[in-house]
Structure formats: structure tokens, C-alpha cells
PDB file of C-alpha atoms and ligand atoms in Angstrom:
ATOM      1  CA  UNK A   1      -5.638  -3.010  33.119  1.00  0.00           C
ATOM      2  CA  UNK A   2      -5.441  -3.085  29.302  1.00  0.00           C
ATOM      3  CA  UNK A   3      -1.787  -2.040  29.002  1.00  0.00           C
ATOM      4  CA  UNK A   4       1.114  -2.285  31.436  1.00  0.00           C
ATOM      5  CA  UNK A   5       2.203   1.175  32.526  1.00  0.00           C
ATOM      6  CA  UNK A   6       4.338   2.793  29.870  1.00  0.00           C
ATOM      7  CA  UNK A   7       5.978   6.247  29.481  1.00  0.00           C
ATOM      8  CA  UNK A   8       5.064   8.303  26.434  1.00  0.00           C
ATOM      9  CA  UNK A   9       7.263  10.866  24.675  1.00  0.00           C
ATOM     10  CA  UNK A  10       6.491  13.012  21.647  1.00  0.00           C
ATOM     11  CA  UNK A  11       9.758  14.340  20.146  1.00  0.00           C
ATOM     12  CA  UNK A  12       9.673  17.380  17.845  1.00  0.00           C
ATOM     13  CA  UNK A  13      12.492  16.248  15.518  1.00  0.00           C
ATOM     14  CA  UNK A  14      14.089  12.995  14.246  1.00  0.00           C
ATOM     15  CA  UNK A  15      17.315  13.974  16.136  1.00  0.00           C
ATOM     16  CA  UNK A  16      15.336  14.214  19.397  1.00  0.00           C
ATOM     17  CA  UNK A  17      13.553  10.893  18.705  1.00  0.00           C
ATOM     18  CA  UNK A  18      16.954   9.210  18.122  1.00  0.00           C
ATOM     19  CA  UNK A  19      18.320  10.630  21.403  1.00  0.00           C
ATOM     20  CA  UNK A  20      15.297   9.243  23.258  1.00  0.00           C
ATOM     21  CA  UNK A  21      15.609   5.802  21.616  1.00  0.00           C
ATOM     22  CA  UNK A  22      19.369   5.595  22.295  1.00  0.00           C
ATOM     23  CA  UNK A  23      18.971   6.671  25.909  1.00  0.00           C
ATOM     24  CA  UNK A  24      16.751   3.724  26.857  1.00  0.00           C
ATOM     25  CA  UNK A  25      16.991   0.104  25.654  1.00  0.00           C
ATOM     26  CA  UNK A  26      13.332  -0.302  26.510  1.00  0.00           C
ATOM     27  CA  UNK A  27      12.204   2.598  24.289  1.00  0.00           C
ATOM     28  CA  UNK A  28      10.247   1.765  21.063  1.00  0.00           C
ATOM     29  CA  UNK A  29       9.125   3.917  18.148  1.00  0.00           C
ATOM     30  CA  UNK A  30       5.372   4.344  17.823  1.00  0.00           C
ATOM     31  CA  UNK A  31       4.051   4.816  14.279  1.00  0.00           C
ATOM     32  CA  UNK A  32       0.414   3.931  13.542  1.00  0.00           C
ATOM     33  CA  UNK A  33       0.262   1.632  16.585  1.00  0.00           C
ATOM     34  CA  UNK A  34      -1.757  -0.943  14.594  1.00  0.00           C
ATOM     35  CA  UNK A  35       0.716  -3.692  15.428  1.00  0.00           C
ATOM     36  CA  UNK A  36       2.658  -2.341  18.409  1.00  0.00           C
ATOM     37  CA  UNK A  37      -0.334  -1.490  20.606  1.00  0.00           C
ATOM     38  CA  UNK A  38      -1.912  -4.875  19.826  1.00  0.00           C
ATOM     39  CA  UNK A  39       1.209  -6.809  20.795  1.00  0.00           C
ATOM     40  CA  UNK A  40       1.412  -4.712  23.955  1.00  0.00           C
ATOM     41  CA  UNK A  41      -2.207  -5.553  24.793  1.00  0.00           C
ATOM     42  CA  UNK A  42      -1.380  -9.226  24.244  1.00  0.00           C
ATOM     43  CA  UNK A  43       1.672  -8.776  26.594  1.00  0.00           C
ATOM     44  CA  UNK A  44       3.942 -10.037  23.770  1.00  0.00           C
ATOM     45  CA  UNK A  45       5.929  -6.772  24.066  1.00  0.00           C
ATOM     46  CA  UNK A  46       6.210  -4.370  26.958  1.00  0.00           C
ATOM     47  CA  UNK A  47       8.308  -1.325  26.091  1.00  0.00           C
ATOM     48  CA  UNK A  48       9.228   1.139  28.868  1.00  0.00           C
ATOM     49  CA  UNK A  49       8.770   4.208  26.659  1.00  0.00           C
ATOM     50  CA  UNK A  50       6.815   4.878  23.506  1.00  0.00           C
ATOM     51  CA  UNK A  51       8.514   7.445  21.267  1.00  0.00           C
ATOM     52  CA  UNK A  52       5.663   8.767  19.139  1.00  0.00           C
ATOM     53  CA  UNK A  53       6.817   9.562  15.583  1.00  0.00           C
ATOM     54  CA  UNK A  54       3.473  11.109  14.651  1.00  0.00           C
ATOM     55  CA  UNK A  55       4.008  14.808  14.040  1.00  0.00           C
ATOM     56  CA  UNK A  56       7.504  14.445  12.599  1.00  0.00           C
ATOM     57  CA  UNK A  57       7.104  15.998   9.185  1.00  0.00           C
ATOM     58  CA  UNK A  58      10.639  14.919   8.275  1.00  0.00           C
ATOM     59  CA  UNK A  59       9.318  11.325   8.190  1.00  0.00           C
ATOM     60  CA  UNK A  60       6.339  12.072   6.047  1.00  0.00           C
ATOM     61  CA  UNK A  61       5.598  12.813   2.392  1.00  0.00           C
ATOM     62  CA  UNK A  62       6.242  11.293  -1.048  1.00  0.00           C
ATOM     63  CA  UNK A  63       8.599  12.916  -3.521  1.00  0.00           C
ATOM     64  CA  UNK A  64       9.088  11.990  -7.165  1.00  0.00           C
ATOM     65  CA  UNK A  65      12.600  12.520  -8.453  1.00  0.00           C
ATOM     66  CA  UNK A  66      13.462  13.539 -11.999  1.00  0.00           C
ATOM     67  CA  UNK A  67      14.605   9.961 -12.743  1.00  0.00           C
ATOM     68  CA  UNK A  68      11.268   8.536 -11.524  1.00  0.00           C
ATOM     69  CA  UNK A  69      12.564   7.407  -8.127  1.00  0.00           C
ATOM     70  CA  UNK A  70      10.000   7.721  -5.340  1.00  0.00           C
ATOM     71  CA  UNK A  71      11.256   8.843  -1.930  1.00  0.00           C
ATOM     72  CA  UNK A  72       8.656   7.866   0.696  1.00  0.00           C
ATOM     73  CA  UNK A  73       8.702   8.979   4.314  1.00  0.00           C
ATOM     74  CA  UNK A  74       8.065   5.976   6.628  1.00  0.00           C
ATOM     75  CA  UNK A  75       5.314   7.782   8.518  1.00  0.00           C
ATOM     76  CA  UNK A  76       3.234   8.009   5.304  1.00  0.00           C
ATOM     77  CA  UNK A  77      -0.004   6.108   5.867  1.00  0.00           C
ATOM     78  CA  UNK A  78      -1.444   3.628   3.367  1.00  0.00           C
ATOM     79  CA  UNK A  79      -4.324   6.048   2.739  1.00  0.00           C
ATOM     80  CA  UNK A  80      -1.960   8.935   2.012  1.00  0.00           C
ATOM     81  CA  UNK A  81       0.014   6.754  -0.420  1.00  0.00           C
ATOM     82  CA  UNK A  82      -3.178   5.587  -2.175  1.00  0.00           C
ATOM     83  CA  UNK A  83      -4.229   9.284  -2.609  1.00  0.00           C
ATOM     84  CA  UNK A  84      -0.768  10.497  -3.694  1.00  0.00           C
ATOM     85  CA  UNK A  85      -0.363  11.791  -7.270  1.00  0.00           C
ATOM     86  CA  UNK A  86       3.410  11.194  -7.034  1.00  0.00           C
ATOM     87  CA  UNK A  87       2.988   7.518  -6.019  1.00  0.00           C
ATOM     88  CA  UNK A  88       1.135   6.863  -9.312  1.00  0.00           C
ATOM     89  CA  UNK A  89       4.596   6.750 -10.872  1.00  0.00           C
ATOM     90  CA  UNK A  90       4.799   3.191  -9.506  1.00  0.00           C
ATOM     91  CA  UNK A  91       1.115   2.101  -9.597  1.00  0.00           C
ATOM     92  CA  UNK A  92       1.632  -1.229  -7.762  1.00  0.00           C
ATOM     93  CA  UNK A  93       2.330   0.610  -4.522  1.00  0.00           C
ATOM     94  CA  UNK A  94      -1.206   2.080  -4.262  1.00  0.00           C
ATOM     95  CA  UNK A  95      -2.746  -1.138  -5.679  1.00  0.00           C
ATOM     96  CA  UNK A  96      -1.210  -3.195  -2.870  1.00  0.00           C
ATOM     97  CA  UNK A  97      -1.833  -0.622  -0.109  1.00  0.00           C
ATOM     98  CA  UNK A  98      -5.486  -0.553  -1.049  1.00  0.00           C
ATOM     99  CA  UNK A  99      -5.655  -4.328  -0.397  1.00  0.00           C
ATOM    100  CA  UNK A 100      -4.383  -3.998   3.173  1.00  0.00           C
ATOM    101  CA  UNK A 101      -7.066  -4.777   5.778  1.00  0.00           C
ATOM    102  CA  UNK A 102      -9.834  -2.213   6.162  1.00  0.00           C
ATOM    103  CA  UNK A 103     -10.232   1.525   6.026  1.00  0.00           C
ATOM    104  CA  UNK A 104      -9.357   2.077   9.700  1.00  0.00           C
ATOM    105  CA  UNK A 105      -6.084   0.208   9.349  1.00  0.00           C
ATOM    106  CA  UNK A 106      -5.274   1.974   6.060  1.00  0.00           C
ATOM    107  CA  UNK A 107      -5.929   5.419   7.688  1.00  0.00           C
ATOM    108  CA  UNK A 108      -3.576   4.718  10.690  1.00  0.00           C
ATOM    109  CA  UNK A 109      -1.047   2.142   9.450  1.00  0.00           C
ATOM    110  CA  UNK A 110       2.202   3.451   8.016  1.00  0.00           C
ATOM    111  CA  UNK A 111       4.557   2.172   5.322  1.00  0.00           C
ATOM    112  CA  UNK A 112       7.504   2.254   7.811  1.00  0.00           C
ATOM    113  CA  UNK A 113       5.541   0.437  10.521  1.00  0.00           C
ATOM    114  CA  UNK A 114       4.572  -2.259   8.069  1.00  0.00           C
ATOM    115  CA  UNK A 115       8.167  -2.820   7.068  1.00  0.00           C
ATOM    116  CA  UNK A 116       9.632  -2.539  10.564  1.00  0.00           C
ATOM    117  CA  UNK A 117       7.096  -5.042  11.947  1.00  0.00           C
ATOM    118  CA  UNK A 118       8.561  -7.678   9.621  1.00  0.00           C
ATOM    119  CA  UNK A 119       5.423  -9.675  10.015  1.00  0.00           C
ATOM    120  CA  UNK A 120       5.689 -12.496   7.390  1.00  0.00           C
ATOM    121  CA  UNK A 121       1.965 -12.127   6.528  1.00  0.00           C
ATOM    122  CA  UNK A 122       2.214  -8.402   5.780  1.00  0.00           C
ATOM    123  CA  UNK A 123       1.770  -7.172   2.247  1.00  0.00           C
ATOM    124  CA  UNK A 124       4.695  -4.742   1.960  1.00  0.00           C
ATOM    125  CA  UNK A 125       7.862  -6.803   2.730  1.00  0.00           C
ATOM    126  CA  UNK A 126       7.642  -8.949  -0.429  1.00  0.00           C
ATOM    127  CA  UNK A 127       6.525  -5.926  -2.508  1.00  0.00           C
ATOM    128  CA  UNK A 128       9.541  -3.852  -1.455  1.00  0.00           C
ATOM    129  CA  UNK A 129      11.878  -6.790  -2.049  1.00  0.00           C
ATOM    130  CA  UNK A 130      10.453  -7.390  -5.545  1.00  0.00           C
ATOM    131  CA  UNK A 131      10.634  -3.752  -6.692  1.00  0.00           C
ATOM    132  CA  UNK A 132      14.184  -3.343  -5.331  1.00  0.00           C
ATOM    133  CA  UNK A 133      13.479  -0.648  -2.729  1.00  0.00           C
ATOM    134  CA  UNK A 134      16.345   0.773  -0.690  1.00  0.00           C
ATOM    135  CA  UNK A 135      15.740   1.605   2.939  1.00  0.00           C
ATOM    136  CA  UNK A 136      17.593   4.408   4.765  1.00  0.00           C
ATOM    137  CA  UNK A 137      18.298   3.731   8.459  1.00  0.00           C
ATOM    138  CA  UNK A 138      19.434   6.594  10.638  1.00  0.00           C
ATOM    139  CA  UNK A 139      21.099   6.192  14.031  1.00  0.00           C
ATOM    140  CA  UNK A 140      23.668   7.742  16.307  1.00  0.00           C
ATOM    141  CA  UNK A 141      26.499   6.885  13.890  1.00  0.00           C
ATOM    142  CA  UNK A 142      24.758   8.429  10.904  1.00  0.00           C
ATOM    143  CA  UNK A 143      22.864   7.009   7.927  1.00  0.00           C
ATOM    144  CA  UNK A 144      23.133   3.786   5.978  1.00  0.00           C
ATOM    145  CA  UNK A 145      21.158   2.331   3.130  1.00  0.00           C
ATOM    146  CA  UNK A 146      20.021  -1.299   3.027  1.00  0.00           C
ATOM    147  CA  UNK A 147      18.410  -3.076   0.007  1.00  0.00           C
ATOM    148  CA  UNK A 148      14.941  -4.337   0.958  1.00  0.00           C
ATOM    149  CA  UNK A 149      16.120  -7.900   0.202  1.00  0.00           C
ATOM    150  CA  UNK A 150      18.570  -7.596   3.177  1.00  0.00           C
ATOM    151  CA  UNK A 151      16.380  -5.550   5.458  1.00  0.00           C
ATOM    152  CA  UNK A 152      14.172  -8.357   6.865  1.00  0.00           C
ATOM    153  CA  UNK A 153      16.119 -10.597   9.205  1.00  0.00           C
ATOM    154  CA  UNK A 154      13.366 -12.686  10.842  1.00  0.00           C
ATOM    155  CA  UNK A 155       9.883 -12.534  12.300  1.00  0.00           C
ATOM    156  CA  UNK A 156       9.630  -9.019  13.868  1.00  0.00           C
ATOM    157  CA  UNK A 157      13.380  -8.535  13.240  1.00  0.00           C
ATOM    158  CA  UNK A 158      14.913  -6.111  10.734  1.00  0.00           C
ATOM    159  CA  UNK A 159      18.188  -4.343  10.039  1.00  0.00           C
ATOM    160  CA  UNK A 160      16.966  -1.418  12.208  1.00  0.00           C
ATOM    161  CA  UNK A 161      18.860  -1.744  15.494  1.00  0.00           C
ATOM    162  CA  UNK A 162      17.897  -0.381  18.897  1.00  0.00           C
ATOM    163  CA  UNK A 163      18.496   3.381  18.857  1.00  0.00           C
ATOM    164  CA  UNK A 164      17.919   3.629  15.065  1.00  0.00           C
ATOM    165  CA  UNK A 165      14.984   4.580  12.901  1.00  0.00           C
ATOM    166  CA  UNK A 166      13.880   3.807   9.361  1.00  0.00           C
ATOM    167  CA  UNK A 167      13.895   7.293   7.871  1.00  0.00           C
ATOM    168  CA  UNK A 168      13.354   6.900   4.095  1.00  0.00           C
ATOM    169  CA  UNK A 169      12.136   4.369   1.592  1.00  0.00           C
ATOM    170  CA  UNK A 170      13.390   4.752  -1.942  1.00  0.00           C
ATOM    171  CA  UNK A 171      11.566   2.972  -4.794  1.00  0.00           C
ATOM    172  CA  UNK A 172      13.157   3.022  -8.231  1.00  0.00           C
ATOM    173  CA  UNK A 173      11.167   3.871 -11.388  1.00  0.00           C
ATOM    174  CA  UNK A 174       9.188   1.114 -13.026  1.00  0.00           C
ATOM    175  CA  UNK A 175       5.707   0.094 -13.997  1.00  0.00           C
ATOM    176  CA  UNK A 176       5.975  -3.596 -14.912  1.00  0.00           C
ATOM    177  CA  UNK A 177       4.919  -5.064 -11.589  1.00  0.00           C
ATOM    178  CA  UNK A 178       2.386  -7.617 -10.305  1.00  0.00           C
ATOM    179  CA  UNK A 179       0.896  -8.806  -6.980  1.00  0.00           C
ATOM    180  CA  UNK A 180      -1.236 -11.814  -6.170  1.00  0.00           C
ATOM    181  CA  UNK A 181      -2.478 -13.083  -2.817  1.00  0.00           C
ATOM    182  CA  UNK A 182      -4.907 -15.529  -1.233  1.00  0.00           C
ATOM    183  CA  UNK A 183      -6.322 -14.026   1.925  1.00  0.00           C
ATOM    184  CA  UNK A 184      -8.492 -15.148   4.860  1.00  0.00           C
ATOM    185  CA  UNK A 185     -11.728 -13.651   3.511  1.00  0.00           C
ATOM    186  CA  UNK A 186     -12.117 -10.201   2.018  1.00  0.00           C
ATOM    187  CA  UNK A 187      -9.624  -7.703   3.533  1.00  0.00           C
ATOM    188  CA  UNK A 188      -8.091 -10.562   5.544  1.00  0.00           C
ATOM    189  CA  UNK A 189      -4.559 -11.590   6.410  1.00  0.00           C
ATOM    190  CA  UNK A 190      -2.617 -13.191   3.598  1.00  0.00           C
ATOM    191  CA  UNK A 191      -2.226 -16.989   3.554  1.00  0.00           C
ATOM    192  CA  UNK A 192       0.387 -16.605   0.795  1.00  0.00           C
ATOM    193  CA  UNK A 193       1.253 -13.553  -1.248  1.00  0.00           C
ATOM    194  CA  UNK A 194       3.618 -12.908  -4.181  1.00  0.00           C
ATOM    195  CA  UNK A 195       4.978  -9.625  -5.585  1.00  0.00           C
ATOM    196  CA  UNK A 196       6.750  -9.500  -8.955  1.00  0.00           C
ATOM    197  CA  UNK A 197       8.715  -6.958 -10.945  1.00  0.00           C
ATOM    198  CA  UNK A 198       9.801  -7.163 -14.575  1.00  0.00           C
ATOM    199  CA  UNK A 199      11.299  -3.683 -14.541  1.00  0.00           C
ATOM    200  CA  UNK A 200      14.781  -5.180 -15.227  1.00  0.00           C
ATOM    201  CA  UNK A 201      15.290  -8.890 -14.570  1.00  0.00           C
ATOM    202  CA  UNK A 202      12.120 -10.761 -13.550  1.00  0.00           C
ATOM    203  CA  UNK A 203      12.028 -11.003  -9.727  1.00  0.00           C
ATOM    204  CA  UNK A 204       9.323 -12.538  -7.584  1.00  0.00           C
ATOM    205  CA  UNK A 205       9.214 -12.259  -3.801  1.00  0.00           C
ATOM    206  CA  UNK A 206       7.040 -14.612  -1.844  1.00  0.00           C
ATOM    207  CA  UNK A 207       5.442 -13.779   1.515  1.00  0.00           C
ATOM    208  CA  UNK A 208       4.022 -16.042   4.289  1.00  0.00           C
ATOM    209  CA  UNK A 209       6.127 -19.036   3.329  1.00  0.00           C
ATOM    210  CA  UNK A 210       9.168 -18.298   5.501  1.00  0.00           C
ATOM    211  CA  UNK A 211      10.169 -15.803   8.217  1.00  0.00           C
ATOM    212  CA  UNK A 212      11.339 -13.269   5.556  1.00  0.00           C
ATOM    213  CA  UNK A 213      10.373 -12.796   1.855  1.00  0.00           C
ATOM    214  CA  UNK A 214      11.779 -15.485  -0.447  1.00  0.00           C
ATOM    215  CA  UNK A 215      13.233 -14.043  -3.660  1.00  0.00           C
ATOM    216  CA  UNK A 216      13.041 -15.980  -6.943  1.00  0.00           C
ATOM    217  CA  UNK A 217      14.632 -14.875 -10.159  1.00  0.00           C
ATOM    218  CA  UNK A 218      13.549 -16.333 -13.468  1.00  0.00           C
ATOM    219  CA  UNK A 219      14.004 -15.574 -17.196  1.00  0.00           C
ATOM    220  CA  UNK A 220      10.258 -15.711 -17.900  1.00  0.00           C
ATOM    221  CA  UNK A 221       6.931 -16.430 -16.113  1.00  0.00           C
ATOM    222  CA  UNK A 222       7.067 -19.964 -17.596  1.00  0.00           C
ATOM    223  CA  UNK A 223      10.074 -20.694 -15.411  1.00  0.00           C
ATOM    224  CA  UNK A 224       8.771 -19.193 -12.164  1.00  0.00           C
ATOM    225  CA  UNK A 225       7.084 -22.370 -10.866  1.00  0.00           C
ATOM    226  CA  UNK A 226      10.288 -24.304 -11.356  1.00  0.00           C
ATOM    227  CA  UNK A 227      12.154 -21.514  -9.462  1.00  0.00           C
ATOM    228  CA  UNK A 228       9.714 -21.799  -6.561  1.00  0.00           C
ATOM    229  CA  UNK A 229      10.161 -25.612  -6.436  1.00  0.00           C
ATOM    230  CA  UNK A 230      13.976 -25.157  -6.494  1.00  0.00           C
ATOM    231  CA  UNK A 231      13.693 -22.862  -3.438  1.00  0.00           C
ATOM    232  CA  UNK A 232      12.551 -26.018  -1.477  1.00  0.00           C
ATOM    233  CA  UNK A 233      10.122 -24.005   0.670  1.00  0.00           C
ATOM    234  CA  UNK A 234       8.955 -25.382   4.042  1.00  0.00           C
ATOM    235  CA  UNK A 235       6.078 -22.994   4.759  1.00  0.00           C
ATOM    236  CA  UNK A 236       4.402 -22.955   8.181  1.00  0.00           C
ATOM    237  CA  UNK A 237       1.482 -25.259   8.974  1.00  0.00           C
ATOM    238  CA  UNK A 238      -1.394 -23.659  10.957  1.00  0.00           C
ATOM    239  CA  UNK A 239      -5.149 -23.652  11.387  1.00  0.00           C
ATOM    240  CA  UNK A 240      -5.568 -21.620   8.183  1.00  0.00           C
ATOM    241  CA  UNK A 241      -3.494 -23.689   5.768  1.00  0.00           C
ATOM    242  CA  UNK A 242      -1.248 -26.699   5.708  1.00  0.00           C
ATOM    243  CA  UNK A 243       2.362 -26.411   4.707  1.00  0.00           C
ATOM    244  CA  UNK A 244       1.617 -28.350   1.477  1.00  0.00           C
ATOM    245  CA  UNK A 245      -1.238 -26.024   0.530  1.00  0.00           C
ATOM    246  CA  UNK A 246       0.962 -22.935   1.146  1.00  0.00           C
ATOM    247  CA  UNK A 247       3.692 -24.488  -1.018  1.00  0.00           C
ATOM    248  CA  UNK A 248       1.121 -25.081  -3.785  1.00  0.00           C
ATOM    249  CA  UNK A 249      -0.203 -21.520  -3.509  1.00  0.00           C
ATOM    250  CA  UNK A 250       3.340 -20.136  -3.660  1.00  0.00           C
ATOM    251  CA  UNK A 251       3.759 -21.639  -7.122  1.00  0.00           C
ATOM    252  CA  UNK A 252       0.354 -20.512  -8.374  1.00  0.00           C
ATOM    253  CA  UNK A 253       0.648 -16.980  -7.005  1.00  0.00           C
ATOM    254  CA  UNK A 254       4.286 -16.494  -8.051  1.00  0.00           C
ATOM    255  CA  UNK A 255       3.349 -17.328 -11.618  1.00  0.00           C
ATOM    256  CA  UNK A 256       0.206 -15.158 -11.472  1.00  0.00           C
ATOM    257  CA  UNK A 257       2.182 -12.116 -10.179  1.00  0.00           C
ATOM    258  CA  UNK A 258       4.923 -12.697 -12.781  1.00  0.00           C
ATOM    259  CA  UNK A 259       2.455 -12.882 -15.654  1.00  0.00           C
ATOM    260  CA  UNK A 260       0.855  -9.642 -14.426  1.00  0.00           C
ATOM    261  CA  UNK A 261       4.300  -7.994 -14.288  1.00  0.00           C
ATOM    262  CA  UNK A 262       5.174  -8.881 -17.856  1.00  0.00           C
ATOM    263  CA  UNK A 263       1.696  -8.113 -19.058  1.00  0.00           C
ATOM    264  CA  UNK A 264       1.031 -11.641 -20.261  1.00  0.00           C
TER     265      UNK A 264
HETATM  266  C1  FAD B 301      -7.095  -5.683  12.105  1.00  0.00           C
HETATM  267  C2  FAD B 301      -5.734  -5.530  11.446  1.00  0.00           C
HETATM  268  C3  FAD B 301      -5.566  -6.180  10.221  1.00  0.00           C
HETATM  269  C4  FAD B 301      -4.332  -6.050   9.548  1.00  0.00           C
HETATM  270  N1  FAD B 301      -4.171  -6.642   8.315  1.00  0.00           N
HETATM  271  C5  FAD B 301      -3.011  -6.441   7.638  1.00  0.00           C
HETATM  272  C6  FAD B 301      -2.841  -6.981   6.328  1.00  0.00           C
HETATM  273  O1  FAD B 301      -3.698  -7.667   5.760  1.00  0.00           O
HETATM  274  N2  FAD B 301      -1.679  -6.748   5.640  1.00  0.00           N
HETATM  275  C7  FAD B 301      -0.695  -5.967   6.226  1.00  0.00           C
HETATM  276  O2  FAD B 301       0.336  -5.790   5.564  1.00  0.00           O
HETATM  277  N3  FAD B 301      -0.835  -5.450   7.483  1.00  0.00           N
HETATM  278  C8  FAD B 301      -1.939  -5.687   8.175  1.00  0.00           C
HETATM  279  N4  FAD B 301      -2.070  -5.168   9.416  1.00  0.00           N
HETATM  280  C9  FAD B 301      -0.914  -4.523  10.058  1.00  0.00           C
HETATM  281  C10 FAD B 301      -0.959  -3.042   9.744  1.00  0.00           C
HETATM  282  O3  FAD B 301      -0.683  -2.861   8.388  1.00  0.00           O
HETATM  283  C11 FAD B 301       0.040  -2.283  10.589  1.00  0.00           C
HETATM  284  O4  FAD B 301      -0.331  -0.933  10.332  1.00  0.00           O
HETATM  285  C12 FAD B 301       1.480  -2.426  10.297  1.00  0.00           C
HETATM  286  O5  FAD B 301       1.954  -3.724  10.283  1.00  0.00           O
HETATM  287  C13 FAD B 301       2.280  -1.610  11.339  1.00  0.00           C
HETATM  288  O6  FAD B 301       2.246  -0.277  10.994  1.00  0.00           O
HETATM  289  P1  FAD B 301       2.018   0.806  12.094  1.00  0.00           P
HETATM  290  O7  FAD B 301       2.235   2.118  11.447  1.00  0.00           O
HETATM  291  O8  FAD B 301       0.722   0.617  12.739  1.00  0.00           O
HETATM  292  O9  FAD B 301       3.232   0.578  13.099  1.00  0.00           O
HETATM  293  P2  FAD B 301       3.336   0.370  14.673  1.00  0.00           P
HETATM  294  O10 FAD B 301       2.430  -0.665  15.105  1.00  0.00           O
HETATM  295  O11 FAD B 301       3.293   1.674  15.342  1.00  0.00           O
HETATM  296  O12 FAD B 301       4.878  -0.157  14.760  1.00  0.00           O
HETATM  297  C14 FAD B 301       5.169  -1.455  14.344  1.00  0.00           C
HETATM  298  C15 FAD B 301       6.655  -1.743  14.662  1.00  0.00           C
HETATM  299  O13 FAD B 301       7.526  -0.966  13.825  1.00  0.00           O
HETATM  300  C16 FAD B 301       8.377  -0.108  14.585  1.00  0.00           C
HETATM  301  N5  FAD B 301       8.482   1.118  13.820  1.00  0.00           N
HETATM  302  C17 FAD B 301       7.507   1.840  13.281  1.00  0.00           C
HETATM  303  N6  FAD B 301       7.985   2.833  12.531  1.00  0.00           N
HETATM  304  C18 FAD B 301       9.370   2.763  12.629  1.00  0.00           C
HETATM  305  C19 FAD B 301      10.418   3.542  12.078  1.00  0.00           C
HETATM  306  N7  FAD B 301      10.180   4.576  11.270  1.00  0.00           N
HETATM  307  N8  FAD B 301      11.686   3.160  12.390  1.00  0.00           N
HETATM  308  C20 FAD B 301      11.913   2.073  13.207  1.00  0.00           C
HETATM  309  N9  FAD B 301      10.955   1.312  13.726  1.00  0.00           N
HETATM  310  C21 FAD B 301       9.651   1.657  13.430  1.00  0.00           C
HETATM  311  C22 FAD B 301       7.665   0.039  15.949  1.00  0.00           C
HETATM  312  O14 FAD B 301       8.578   0.301  16.999  1.00  0.00           O
HETATM  313  C23 FAD B 301       7.023  -1.373  16.110  1.00  0.00           C
HETATM  314  O15 FAD B 301       8.005  -2.265  16.598  1.00  0.00           O
HETATM  315  C24 FAD B 301      -3.297  -5.232  10.133  1.00  0.00           C
HETATM  316  C25 FAD B 301      -3.479  -4.634  11.358  1.00  0.00           C
HETATM  317  C26 FAD B 301      -4.700  -4.766  12.020  1.00  0.00           C
HETATM  318  C27 FAD B 301      -4.897  -4.067  13.354  1.00  0.00           C
END
């Protein structure tokens, strides 16, 4: 049998989804399923109930506010964001989404699922940390907003608690951004990635070097490498790259992303 037996529920509103998630500790939200179904197949997770968020229009769509802030529904797919006229207000978002895996994954995978997976090799956690996104979490006690820098708590762990949902992603206005990655082949998983924003103070967020994105602040791209060294990274060592090689890439990619952000 491919999957252990699991119940399936398709709520018709966010309120109904929250009631289902709160009623059962073993219930999990299902977005694009690109991560969740694979970890279920590998028996690394075995939820009792899948609460399918597909079809909840409240969790979809991209709106551009008068001040340039983008409000993105977590069930927006990468493909929808890439095609969105509104999302062009912050071009790095579509640039990075178009680098994620292949067309099948981009058609099914969602922005919210990417963030809630908190997979250290994913593209979007460092990007959201660098651009200063704010994430709205809704649960039985109401809504709260968490800066992206505080959202990721560990591998597969985020500020979203059992019985809660990520319901909105808010990205402030800005165009001075950069992103650089070394991947396992074309369209492959990142070995190290770096996202930078110079809309305001220069911020670089590194992915794949720790359980959560590592934020570096610097006055200029010339100082970014020193900032990375000062963070005393101890990246993972695996079949794809040694810890030393990842630490070296972190410096190179952080500087590359920072130079792209400032247009140098
Ligand atoms: C072959 C392949 C290659 C890939 N390569 C990359 C890559 O290079 N870069 C990259 O970034 N990603 C990559 N991915 C991962 C992909 O982007 C996934 O789509 C993404 O990580 C999860 O999004 P999803 O919509 O499929 O979420 P799901 O798999 O449905 O859910 C993931 C987790 O998030 C939770 N969740 C989802 N939405 C919410 C919500 N609104 N509120 C609370 N919890 C929620 C679920 O309960 C689950 O725990 C790859 C996936 C595959 C299959």
C-alpha cells in the first residue's frame, strides 16, 4: 500500500478548516501536496486527517495595495505568482519562483506550503526573510502577525501551531533585491542559496547552511563576506557538499545576491 489509511476532508471556508484542524491533533493542512504526500509515502509523517485547503478562495490571490505592499494568499501557486501582473511590483518574487524545480512542481506547489514546510533547502524561506515579509497566522484565538525572520523555528517547524493556518503573506514595496543559488543540476535542490534586499538597510538571508535562514546585515556588499564569516556557520555535511564547501558558497552567494540587490 502506497499510503497508510488517512481520512480526507474538504472544508468550504477557512473557519471550517480551522475547526477541523483544532478538533484533531492528527489533522494536517493539505496545500499542493508536493512535500506532504511525499513525506507520507516515505512514512516520515502519518496524519490521521488531511484537511484540503484547495478550493478556499479566501486563501488565494495576490493584491497590490496603494503603498506597494503585496498581500499574497498562501494557496497561490508558484505558476500563478509568476503570471501575476500585481506580483511584478516586487520582481524578485516571480524570478525566484520560476527557479523552483520543474513545471509540475510550479503548477501544484504553493507559497504557503513552501513556507510552512520550513525545509532548509527551499527557495522561499530566505527570500521572505530578506524582503521583510510579514506572515499572518489564524487560529482559534484569532489572528497574529509574525515577521518572516521569526517564523521559521527549525527543520519542518514554524510559528504555525497545531490548529492554526498561515492565512496571508504580506510583502512590503521594494525593487532592490537579489537572489543567488548553487543547485544540484538544472532545476535541482539548492546546495546553498542567498536572498538579499537593499530596499532599506542591506539584508542577506542564507539558506541551506542551518535549520532556518541565517540573516546577515551589512553596510555594503563589500562587507557581506565578513558578515558571513562573523556568523560562524556550521553548515551540514552530506553526499552533495561538505560543510566547508557550503561555508565557502555562503560567502560567494551572499556577496553575489547583495551586489545584485544594490545594482553593482
Ligand atoms: C521533485 C520536487 C522538487 C522540489 N524542488 C524544490 C526546490 O528546488 N525549491 C523549493 O523551494 N521547493 C522545492 N520542492 C518543494 C515544493 O516547492 C513544495 O511545493 C513545497 O515545499 C510545499 O508546498 P505544497 O503547496 O506542495 O505544500 P504541502 O506539501 O501540501 O504542505 C507542506 C506542509 O505545509 C503545511 N501547510 C501548507 N499550507 C499551509 C497553510 N496555509 N497553513 C499551515 N500549514 C500549511 C502542510 O500541512 C504540510 O505540513 C520540490 C518538490 C518536489 C516534489
